[in-house]
Amino acid sequence: MSFSADEVKSAPIELSNIEITLPYPTGGGTDTWARAVLPPLSQFLPGNKELLIKNVGGSNGTKAANEYAILNPLNGQSLLVTAAATHLAYLLGDDRARYDLNNWRALMASNAGTVVYVSSDLGISNVKELFDKGDNKLVMGSLGPASEDLFVLMAFDILNIDITSIFGLRGRGASRKMFEQGETNLDFQTAAAYLNHVQPLVKSNEAVPLFSLG
């Protein structure tokens, strides 16, 4: 979530409802976190104004960041939620990132963590068994290499485990749906989305957690 240093000083006492731009569709980890944490903060705003969340999916989160940079004046009336993909696209020089992170001031941060899990159909219960089996043909739905997926891809590269990534998804919620429908057998979610959406799959023996990151 970011905005400029000047707007912190000059934000008016009487605020309108504040619009929060969220760079992913509903159902993913960032969306789950934002809807759990941000709306209750409205009680601390003058006049108990509401914090209204607007989901803008596409392009690994850069679409929302680009629109925010162009359309939202830095006047304290709007906020942008950012995720790892927003920062990685900028830092890695992704052509789709037409915003400058230096123009925004961080307001708050949250280390969500990530849980990696596989389908129980693979017949494994931990990472060691994943090594021992060796022929798992792992397939994961992915937003793209310049996203938070990069950390998981790097982890499997360090472990010398081959995986196939299906790039082009709009959010981690979409990757989880592919996993649930049996189109992939490997996935990861941030802690909030894992607790809400994946733990039930673990309890019903449809998913097996492997390791966590962050």
Tab-separated table of C-alpha atoms in Angstrom:
chain	number	residue	atom	x	y	z
A	1	MET	CA	0.000	0.000	0.000
A	2	SER	CA	1.665	3.265	-1.072
A	3	PHE	CA	1.182	7.006	-1.334
A	4	SER	CA	3.335	10.110	-1.369
A	5	ALA	CA	5.024	11.787	1.575
A	6	ASP	CA	3.307	15.103	0.760
A	7	GLU	CA	-0.190	13.661	0.928
A	8	VAL	CA	0.511	12.375	4.456
A	9	LYS	CA	1.096	15.954	5.560
A	10	SER	CA	-1.657	17.594	3.530
A	11	ALA	CA	-4.536	15.093	3.745
A	12	PRO	CA	-7.728	17.025	4.622
A	13	ILE	CA	-9.523	16.482	7.918
A	14	GLU	CA	-12.831	15.740	6.159
A	15	LEU	CA	-12.129	12.703	3.994
A	16	SER	CA	-14.331	11.125	1.382
A	17	ASN	CA	-14.579	7.352	1.306
A	18	ILE	CA	-11.116	6.093	0.385
A	19	GLU	CA	-10.790	3.783	-2.609
A	20	ILE	CA	-8.215	1.010	-2.327
A	21	THR	CA	-6.933	-0.384	-5.625
A	22	LEU	CA	-6.020	-4.060	-5.291
A	23	PRO	CA	-3.955	-5.525	-8.154
A	24	TYR	CA	-5.521	-8.999	-8.325
A	25	PRO	CA	-8.937	-10.610	-8.748
A	26	THR	CA	-10.824	-11.840	-5.701
A	27	GLY	CA	-9.866	-15.086	-3.998
A	28	GLY	CA	-6.071	-14.850	-3.884
A	29	GLY	CA	-3.773	-14.239	-0.935
A	30	THR	CA	-3.400	-10.478	-1.435
A	31	ASP	CA	-7.169	-10.060	-1.785
A	32	THR	CA	-7.820	-12.214	1.302
A	33	TRP	CA	-5.323	-10.201	3.351
A	34	ALA	CA	-6.662	-6.842	2.193
A	35	ARG	CA	-10.300	-7.666	2.937
A	36	ALA	CA	-9.426	-8.983	6.386
A	37	VAL	CA	-7.071	-6.204	7.476
A	38	LEU	CA	-7.994	-2.953	5.747
A	39	PRO	CA	-11.763	-2.305	6.126
A	40	PRO	CA	-11.647	-2.303	9.972
A	41	LEU	CA	-9.149	0.583	9.791
A	42	SER	CA	-12.006	2.872	8.661
A	43	GLN	CA	-12.978	3.407	12.305
A	44	PHE	CA	-9.795	5.464	12.741
A	45	LEU	CA	-10.621	7.871	9.902
A	46	PRO	CA	-12.345	11.200	10.633
A	47	GLY	CA	-16.094	10.704	10.280
A	48	ASN	CA	-15.728	6.904	10.089
A	49	LYS	CA	-15.344	6.997	6.312
A	50	GLU	CA	-15.261	3.677	4.510
A	51	LEU	CA	-12.316	1.982	2.829
A	52	LEU	CA	-13.668	0.643	-0.458
A	53	ILE	CA	-11.695	-2.101	-2.233
A	54	LYS	CA	-11.572	-2.183	-6.046
A	55	ASN	CA	-10.053	-5.286	-7.659
A	56	VAL	CA	-8.137	-4.663	-10.889
A	57	GLY	CA	-6.581	-7.888	-12.194
A	58	GLY	CA	-4.218	-8.417	-15.100
A	59	SER	CA	-0.550	-8.314	-16.106
A	60	ASN	CA	0.826	-9.685	-12.823
A	61	GLY	CA	-0.526	-6.695	-10.934
A	62	THR	CA	1.089	-4.079	-13.165
A	63	LYS	CA	-2.239	-3.121	-14.773
A	64	ALA	CA	-3.601	-1.887	-11.452
A	65	ALA	CA	-0.368	-0.082	-10.568
A	66	ASN	CA	-0.259	1.614	-13.990
A	67	GLU	CA	-3.861	2.779	-13.685
A	68	TYR	CA	-3.270	4.028	-10.160
A	69	ALA	CA	-0.199	6.001	-11.214
A	70	ILE	CA	-2.104	7.675	-14.067
A	71	LEU	CA	-5.596	8.186	-12.652
A	72	ASN	CA	-5.208	8.803	-8.927
A	73	PRO	CA	-3.933	12.182	-7.713
A	74	LEU	CA	-1.759	11.976	-4.592
A	75	ASN	CA	-4.281	13.682	-2.321
A	76	GLY	CA	-4.924	11.120	0.396
A	77	GLN	CA	-8.201	9.923	-1.143
A	78	SER	CA	-6.902	6.649	-2.558
A	79	LEU	CA	-4.494	3.854	-1.709
A	80	LEU	CA	-2.757	1.141	-3.696
A	81	VAL	CA	-2.091	-2.329	-2.354
A	82	THR	CA	1.121	-3.729	-3.790
A	83	ALA	CA	2.505	-7.251	-3.733
A	84	ALA	CA	5.814	-8.865	-4.622
A	85	ALA	CA	4.884	-8.924	-8.311
A	86	THR	CA	4.372	-5.145	-8.341
A	87	HIS	CA	7.886	-4.603	-7.015
A	88	LEU	CA	9.584	-7.336	-9.039
A	89	ALA	CA	8.131	-6.085	-12.326
A	90	TYR	CA	9.557	-2.630	-11.600
A	91	LEU	CA	12.934	-3.877	-10.329
A	92	LEU	CA	13.400	-6.356	-13.192
A	93	GLY	CA	12.543	-3.763	-15.834
A	94	ASP	CA	9.366	-5.418	-17.052
A	95	ASP	CA	8.033	-3.330	-19.965
A	96	ARG	CA	4.522	-3.567	-18.539
A	97	ALA	CA	5.524	-1.627	-15.412
A	98	ARG	CA	4.932	2.024	-16.358
A	99	TYR	CA	5.034	3.373	-12.804
A	100	ASP	CA	7.843	4.546	-10.544
A	101	LEU	CA	7.894	3.116	-7.027
A	102	ASN	CA	9.998	6.097	-5.935
A	103	ASN	CA	6.937	8.322	-6.344
A	104	TRP	CA	5.046	6.496	-3.585
A	105	ARG	CA	5.508	6.279	0.171
A	106	ALA	CA	4.884	2.989	1.977
A	107	LEU	CA	2.148	3.237	4.598
A	108	MET	CA	2.234	-0.278	6.040
A	109	ALA	CA	3.691	-3.683	5.217
A	110	SER	CA	2.834	-7.278	6.012
A	111	ASN	CA	4.992	-10.387	5.595
A	112	ALA	CA	2.397	-12.906	4.488
A	113	GLY	CA	4.605	-15.965	3.951
A	114	THR	CA	3.988	-18.682	1.375
A	115	VAL	CA	3.023	-22.357	1.631
A	116	VAL	CA	3.878	-24.770	-1.206
A	117	TYR	CA	1.733	-27.888	-1.580
A	118	VAL	CA	1.111	-30.754	-4.007
A	119	SER	CA	-1.730	-33.034	-4.962
A	120	SER	CA	-2.179	-36.133	-2.813
A	121	ASP	CA	-2.486	-38.056	-6.107
A	122	LEU	CA	1.334	-37.944	-6.287
A	123	GLY	CA	1.463	-40.328	-3.348
A	124	ILE	CA	4.038	-38.354	-1.345
A	125	SER	CA	3.838	-36.843	2.121
A	126	ASN	CA	6.969	-34.647	2.354
A	127	VAL	CA	9.837	-33.091	0.389
A	128	LYS	CA	12.152	-36.072	0.968
A	129	GLU	CA	9.686	-38.375	-0.757
A	130	LEU	CA	9.499	-35.847	-3.579
A	131	PHE	CA	13.272	-36.248	-4.032
A	132	ASP	CA	13.135	-40.029	-3.750
A	133	LYS	CA	10.392	-40.437	-6.335
A	134	GLY	CA	12.078	-38.204	-8.890
A	135	ASP	CA	9.533	-38.601	-11.720
A	136	ASN	CA	6.614	-36.525	-10.457
A	137	LYS	CA	6.043	-34.378	-13.563
A	138	LEU	CA	5.131	-31.369	-11.441
A	139	VAL	CA	2.924	-28.733	-13.104
A	140	MET	CA	2.114	-25.351	-11.558
A	141	GLY	CA	-0.152	-22.504	-12.658
A	142	SER	CA	1.802	-19.244	-12.692
A	143	LEU	CA	1.343	-15.513	-13.150
A	144	GLY	CA	4.724	-15.324	-14.860
A	145	PRO	CA	8.431	-15.205	-14.025
A	146	ALA	CA	8.342	-11.525	-12.959
A	147	SER	CA	5.948	-12.201	-10.092
A	148	GLU	CA	6.023	-13.711	-6.613
A	149	ASP	CA	6.154	-17.052	-8.438
A	150	LEU	CA	9.845	-16.296	-8.974
A	151	PHE	CA	10.655	-17.203	-5.369
A	152	VAL	CA	9.017	-20.624	-5.648
A	153	LEU	CA	10.617	-21.260	-9.037
A	154	MET	CA	14.010	-20.384	-7.554
A	155	ALA	CA	13.383	-22.671	-4.571
A	156	PHE	CA	12.704	-25.656	-6.834
A	157	ASP	CA	15.715	-24.734	-8.962
A	158	ILE	CA	17.926	-24.766	-5.847
A	159	LEU	CA	16.425	-28.142	-4.922
A	160	ASN	CA	17.185	-29.316	-8.478
A	161	ILE	CA	13.572	-30.374	-8.981
A	162	ASP	CA	12.079	-29.773	-12.436
A	163	ILE	CA	8.623	-28.249	-12.696
A	164	THR	CA	6.519	-27.074	-15.613
A	165	SER	CA	4.899	-23.648	-15.252
A	166	ILE	CA	1.754	-22.567	-17.086
A	167	PHE	CA	2.248	-18.798	-17.380
A	168	GLY	CA	-0.386	-16.132	-17.910
A	169	LEU	CA	-2.767	-16.475	-14.958
A	170	ARG	CA	-4.302	-13.339	-13.458
A	171	GLY	CA	-3.771	-14.262	-9.803
A	172	ARG	CA	-3.005	-16.966	-7.274
A	173	GLY	CA	-6.727	-17.586	-6.869
A	174	ALA	CA	-6.811	-18.754	-10.486
A	175	SER	CA	-3.846	-21.070	-9.896
A	176	ARG	CA	-5.606	-22.590	-6.899
A	177	LYS	CA	-8.705	-23.236	-9.002
A	178	MET	CA	-6.568	-25.061	-11.579
A	179	PHE	CA	-5.149	-27.195	-8.773
A	180	GLU	CA	-8.610	-27.963	-7.386
A	181	GLN	CA	-9.817	-28.972	-10.847
A	182	GLY	CA	-6.887	-31.352	-11.311
A	183	GLU	CA	-5.268	-29.336	-14.122
A	184	THR	CA	-2.073	-28.915	-12.055
A	185	ASN	CA	-0.542	-30.903	-9.216
A	186	LEU	CA	1.623	-28.213	-7.582
A	187	ASP	CA	0.612	-24.847	-6.182
A	188	PHE	CA	1.434	-22.262	-3.535
A	189	GLN	CA	-0.582	-19.645	-1.692
A	190	THR	CA	0.193	-16.929	0.810
A	191	ALA	CA	-0.568	-17.825	4.423
A	192	ALA	CA	-3.984	-16.144	4.517
A	193	ALA	CA	-5.249	-17.853	1.374
A	194	TYR	CA	-3.710	-21.163	2.466
A	195	LEU	CA	-5.512	-21.096	5.812
A	196	ASN	CA	-8.831	-20.128	4.238
A	197	HIS	CA	-8.847	-22.191	1.062
A	198	VAL	CA	-6.183	-24.908	1.135
A	199	GLN	CA	-6.334	-26.274	4.670
A	200	PRO	CA	-9.759	-27.809	3.918
A	201	LEU	CA	-8.114	-29.622	0.982
A	202	VAL	CA	-5.410	-30.931	3.318
A	203	LYS	CA	-8.014	-32.154	5.803
A	204	SER	CA	-9.886	-33.948	3.020
A	205	ASN	CA	-6.614	-35.563	1.809
A	206	GLU	CA	-6.638	-33.728	-1.529
A	207	ALA	CA	-3.490	-31.655	-0.881
A	208	VAL	CA	-0.175	-32.226	0.924
A	209	PRO	CA	1.869	-29.232	2.244
A	210	LEU	CA	5.588	-29.448	1.424
A	211	PHE	CA	7.348	-26.352	2.780
A	212	SER	CA	6.925	-22.653	3.451
A	213	LEU	CA	8.820	-19.548	2.366
A	214	GLY	CA	9.136	-16.118	3.942
